[in-house]
Amino acid sequence: MLSVLVPAPVGTGCYLWRATTQPVNGRGAALVLPVAMVLLVLADRLSADRFQLRRQIRWTGTTAIALVTVATWTGLVAQGRSGCTTSPAVIGTIACGTIATAVAAHWVTRSPAPPEPADDEPGEDAEEPLNQSELRAVFVRLMTTADGWSPLRVQLMPVLTGVLAVLLLASTVLSWRELLDAVALGPTAAEAGLARSQLWEIPSARTWTVAICLLAVATLLSSGLVRRAFAVGTGTAVVAGVLSHMVWLPPKLPNGVGYRPGLGAWTALGLGVLLVAAGLVGLRGLRIVAGAAVVGLLGGLLLPSAIGAEDAPEASAGKPHRLLDLHGGQLVDRLGMRVSIGTSDALDSLAGTLDGSPGQWLLGRTGSESSTVFAYRDGVALPQVTLNHGATPPALWGVADNRMVMLAGGALGKPWAILAVPLDLAQADVSLSHKDQNGTYYVTPGVQILATGIGPALSHRNSDRSIVVSGAATTWQIPANQLRPGMVLKDFVIDPGVGAPGNEVSSGPDGTTAWRTSETGLAIIRPGGKPQLLTGIAPAGCVLSSDAASSSMTVDAFAVDVRGNLWLGGGAPTSVITPDGVLRKLPGGADGVESIEARPDGSVLLGASPGGGDQVLVIPDAATAAAAYPAAPPPDRRCDRRTPVVGTTTYTATEVPAVPVVDGQPGAAGVSSQLALDAAGRLVRVRVPLAARAWAPDGQGGVWWTLLDRPGAETAVHLVHGRTTRVRDPQPVQGDQKAEFAGAAGDRLVTAINPSVYNLYGPGSAVRRVQVKGALRPDGLVQLPSGAVAMVLGERLVLVGPDGRSVTLLGGSTTGWPVSATGVPASQRTADGTWFAGPDGKLWGYDGSHLVRVDAPGHVTVVAGPTQGVPQAADHLTVIGPALYFQLGNDLIRLDAS
């Protein structure tokens, strides 16, 4: 019984009595095992006078216990959980089952045979008469023995107190309290509504446990009136301790949800009362009571906590320590409450007060379309308001003036709203599913709508107490003290530089601002300085170095703290760029960081998912400690981007205003778009039909795409100045034929239709196929006006002539030098980058920082670099006539040769 009740070590998931987040095979058999033992003993005692039945019962019982033990072992140990092999519950249960099977088998083999009846033989008369004094002595002894066992009242007290003493041990693993209203039910665990806690998890209960153990030991060692006094003291300590902890538990929460003590508390209280009664009335069986109490209390004191102690801050400066441990997206408070994090980003479910006063709030998922806000105080999660939000959960920003401020909605094409929800509401509808008669979105009365918009919309908090909301093409930065009714969103539009609208922006109280310029680019500007690009321009394979621009990294999240340090997290190790421009790695590291928040108190929160389970890590004094982190080593010569190469041409950069979007084919609108010129020569975005298999701009303002206009036949469509022409491939489409990549130049088009097989369209209606060996890299296909085709095959840049002959232009090394490097052999250059047909009809390349032209095999000319006006880390590049168009985020930059 004890091995079943004792919990497993932290994180094993092998609890047999307590609830777990995942099902445990063999739990039922483990709980049936002690019941089977008791039933076998009871049946054996009841059949003691029927020998044949007793033997059958013992055979059946032995088989049953053996089968239950095997079922337990199969379910617990053989299910593949490494922690189950070291769990005391598993080891104890299987050991007890094995011993019980052995004992029952011993009973079977040693069952006595029924005695043979003796033949009736005439007895001999006693030669001596009965001795009356001996008979009287035997009668007195029998009466004394009968008096010692017959009165039920003499044995009732030790039996009951002994049973209750054993239950006291069970009370250390049974729930200490239980939630009446299961408001915390999670979508993956039905037991999430139970708030569970063990006696040894409450710090004040440890001192109380030690006192009871000392009093119980003194009771065993004493006698007479002293023993009675210690027994009364033990019972009094139990009663006082249980009552004090009942008073400590909150009887009712602000929203009316109440708590009641669990079975363990009532059991301990009843044992204490009986100990008092035993001390005052009689001490028969007191050793059983005190001994069981000592064993139970020592077990509760010495066994490890089922939740585990919170991690203390690490000694090394800035090494993250755990703030909240969200195994599988669930938080477990110190009283055992399970709260399923309600948002995909754990930091959207964790918020403080907007004015900086103490307080922590959690948004927990309590249904498929509902969540509950919990006040997280002293390690205890107290439910406040239940939100009905629909399929998209809100992002919790914080609490101000007894109201929760949050961003509701925000899905693509769906409405979003900034709401202030009073904490005294039991429930609130924030789904924005319909509107009132006056045209405003319906919310529960009392909820304030501060601002609205149409998605997509994302948000995060800054260290300068501002909230940033990123829309499709606009970014708003709202100070926390201005989140009030009547606010106008257009007053908070922020645009620190190219690429900022619609992308993330983070700022600190000293004026330092960082923002995304593109999918890979990240820029920063400091007070009195100029914008500086930090990421997206380093060659592939460059390790972290002291210069961020020379380090190849993927930044998924960033934040500026109160001292101007820029924290970076994502595919590369978590790092920080201090105001001196040096990149420093976080000591101890933090893997899988998906979101970062710098708080006004100087701490930094990291939202991570190591191994698939969400975590929130905190660096308590991050702003101050960052400067003490060791600097990364200097960049390698191959990776160093601090000195750009000087080009031969200077360009003038112009930001292009908003470009209208048109359909490439009437009634066949698509999602992807390409820059082109309409019939009037204006710049537009042409939506490529959804049925298109591959597409590419032709460099002259037109767009090519291919589609299957009839079964088994492919057609290439060329849109030029609003008019389309078609070229049909005469050869039938093969079963495995693909057309994922394409390149075009004027009236020529090339598509990759199979591994090593390409279709060449034009000029005119000509279509032919060419076979070139090698694995084509995505977007590594360029059609030149001369008819030749450039391909990136593996690590090589190859030029294929119209006759199918190929020549290697450069590349071959997996960690080669950038294509814009000078004085490097062609074989050592990398083929990474964007390749296209330049304005002069030759093969051009863009490596994220420089424009280059390939004049001949091994001969590369740098056309221009950052100092000549070339944008850095652009998402896309399109050539239309002599102009080059660079897409950076939501901004379009046009380059014209000066």
Phi, psi and omega in degrees: 000318182293320180294334177285324185277335182290130181284163179279169175299167184297131172084000182282334182070023184246028174297138177258332183257321182275161180287149177232163179283347180227151179294144179245115177290140179092357181296316181297316179296323179295325178281335178284332186304307179296328177295320178296322178297313181296318180296323179295315179298316181296314180295325179294320180292321183290336181255027185295331183265005179235098193294316181295317177296322181296319179295318178296321179296319181293320176298310181298316180296320178298315179297317182296315181294321178297316179295319178296320179296317178297319178297322178295313180298318181296318183287324186269308188278322187272012181271359174093006178271119183296327182291337182291336181289339180251006182285129177296331178296317181290311182298314182295319181295313181293321178297315179296320178295321178294316179297317180297321177296318179296317180296316179296321177295324176297322177298320182296316183286338182251019180293126181289143178281149179298139182292143178282133179293134180282148178294144178289117177239142180296123180284160178265138180291140179298135181280337183247144178289161179295141178269112185294323180292325177291318177300320180294321180294318177297320180296319180296318180296318178296320179294321179297318178295319179295321179296330181284341185244335189285317186293121182293327184293335181287323184267346185294318183297310178299321181295312182294316180293325177295317178298317180292329176294320176295322178293335175297321175296319178296331181292342178284346178242344174282164185297137179280324175215162182219135183285128180289313181258113185284070181283346184259023180298127180264164181288344184245350184219116181289340182274006184294342180279355181266125175266113188244144176207143176263157183302321185282356177273348179264117186304320182292338181284342182290316176298320179297321180294318179298319180297319180293319179299316180296317178295322180293319177297318177298325178296321180292323187274348183258180180206164175069217181295328178297319178297318179299319180296316179293325177296317177297320178297319179298312178298320179296320179296320179296313181297313181296318181295317181294316180296320180296322179285331174295320178293325182294325179293139181292121181290331182207138181267167184303331182266011174093358178282129185252165178239154173225148181296150179277181182299324182299320181294315180294323178297313179297322179294317178296321177297319179298317179297317180293326176296320176298315179296320180295323179290329183271329185262306183193156186247019179292123182082011182294331180296324177297316181297307184294320180297314178296323179295319179297315179299315181295317182288323176295321177298316178294332181279320189269332182295146182291157180292142178288339179260321180097146180288151177292145179290137173278154178304139182291154181289321181289138187297126172081356178291126186297141170240160190285126172268307178229133179255108185253080179288119180066026179080016179240137172262139177240114181282177188287351173258011173092359179297131178257123180238116178280121182301133191273350184235162179292327175262119184299329181290339174287344179262358184237125183211158175247198176273143186287340179267002177090357177289161182299144178155143179222138185226144182235141173253110183250136179285125180241009179181176181294331181227028179214153178218162178234137176270129181247137168275120185256098183234133178053036178076011181241132179265116181248117183294142182240285186235136175265130184251130171261107190241000183079203185288333183258114179288152179282164173258120182278120181269321182160187183234135177211135178054043178060029177227141174272130176256130186210163173255113180259145181076214177102004177290164184301120178076001181257158180289156173224159183209146171266120188239151172240112186252122178298144181283346182271004175279143175282320179217154178213136177265114179236027185283341182055036185280336178208171184247156174282180181294332180276005176091359178269155180292140180283130171223165180299136178307135184105338178277130181264134174262113184271325180196157180222165177189184179243136185292169009281157178207129175233162183211160172201163182260146179251163181288345178268022179060043174237158178245131179253127176245122181256116176264196181293320182221010183221145176237132178245137175239113189245119173300144185298328181282358178249013175278087185214161178301144180090359180294146180248121187298323184296342178284351185242017179293135179235138180214082185288340182178185182301132177091349186292311182304130181084358179240177183288145175222136177226136182222156178245168182295342180274001179097355177292131182228134176237146180205162176276134173262339181195193179296325182247344185273141177222127183238161180216146175225132180252160182306126179078002182252187179249154178301140181228126178281135186250326186225165174095002183236358180280146176298156180295143176087005179277125182285169180298133178227178181295338177258116183297323181295339179263010181247131178276108183216152174252116184260110176270334182209150178207159180199144176258127182269188187289344179253013177084010175282138179255116182265134183236137177215153180155225182293330178271165177302146180299132185215175181217140175254114181281166183302339177281003177085006183266135177272130182231131180282146179290124178299135181086333176075164175205114186268153174066033180286123182249342180208149181225139175226124173265127185260157181298340180277005180093354178274163179229131177256139179240124173266116187232161177223064178289125179071014178094348180260133183290145174217153170240118180253147181236138170252103193301313184239055188295317185298321180280323186282341186302320183294340181272354179291147178292138180287147176291157181293161178299154181289152174295158180298324179294328186264349188293117179246019182285336179242101182289154178281140180277132181263183182262347185228141176255137182245155174252125182262134180226132177279126183274131177294179183305134183257128179292156181248132179232161178275134178290334181218126181304130179077007180229057181290150180229193181256310181289149181222155179228143176290138180202178177249137179275189184297334180268004180081013178272151180283128180222168170254119182266122176283121180281134181303149180297332181284353182294137180267330178202153181207160180193144173286153184264003179081354181239012181100003177252172181224135173256148166205159180242149178204164176265100182277345175206158183302127175083006182225137179250142180231137175259132182248131179242115179260119180228116177052043175085357180244144184244145171233153184237142175230118183263136177283118183290339182275142182291151178285129178281164184297323181259016184288133178237166176210070186269330185235148182208159174216146184219154175207107181063237182266021178243146179216140174232136177229145175269112185258343181202163173302118178076008180235133184227145175258131178247117179256138175087172358288156183072223183260012182288139176220128177217162182245142181230140178249126179227125182283143178130152180275117181284132177280145179305138180059024179256041183230122183229127174264128178260151180300336180288349184102343176286157181234131175261135182228142172261103182253105183067243179255010184245146171260117188242140175251121182252125180280170179300336180273001178094355179282144184236153177219138181279126179274314179192174176093178181135339180262135181290331179238052185283175178286157177300152183294337180273359179291150180250152178069030182238137177302150183299324182291342181267355179278154178268153175263008179292147178131187179254125182247141184201166175277116184287176179300335180268006179085357178268172181281121178246159177222153178226117184259023181092349182220323186235153169259130180231159177231132178267108183273331181195169178304121179082356182248110182239135178245130177279115182281312182197159178225194181302325181288345178257016173097007182282125176297154183249147176055045179286151180282316183220156178223129180230135177257128173228103183066229180275354185263150176243133182246122180251129178262117177237104184062237177262005181258147179240122182248130178255133178248128175234137179296131181286000000 
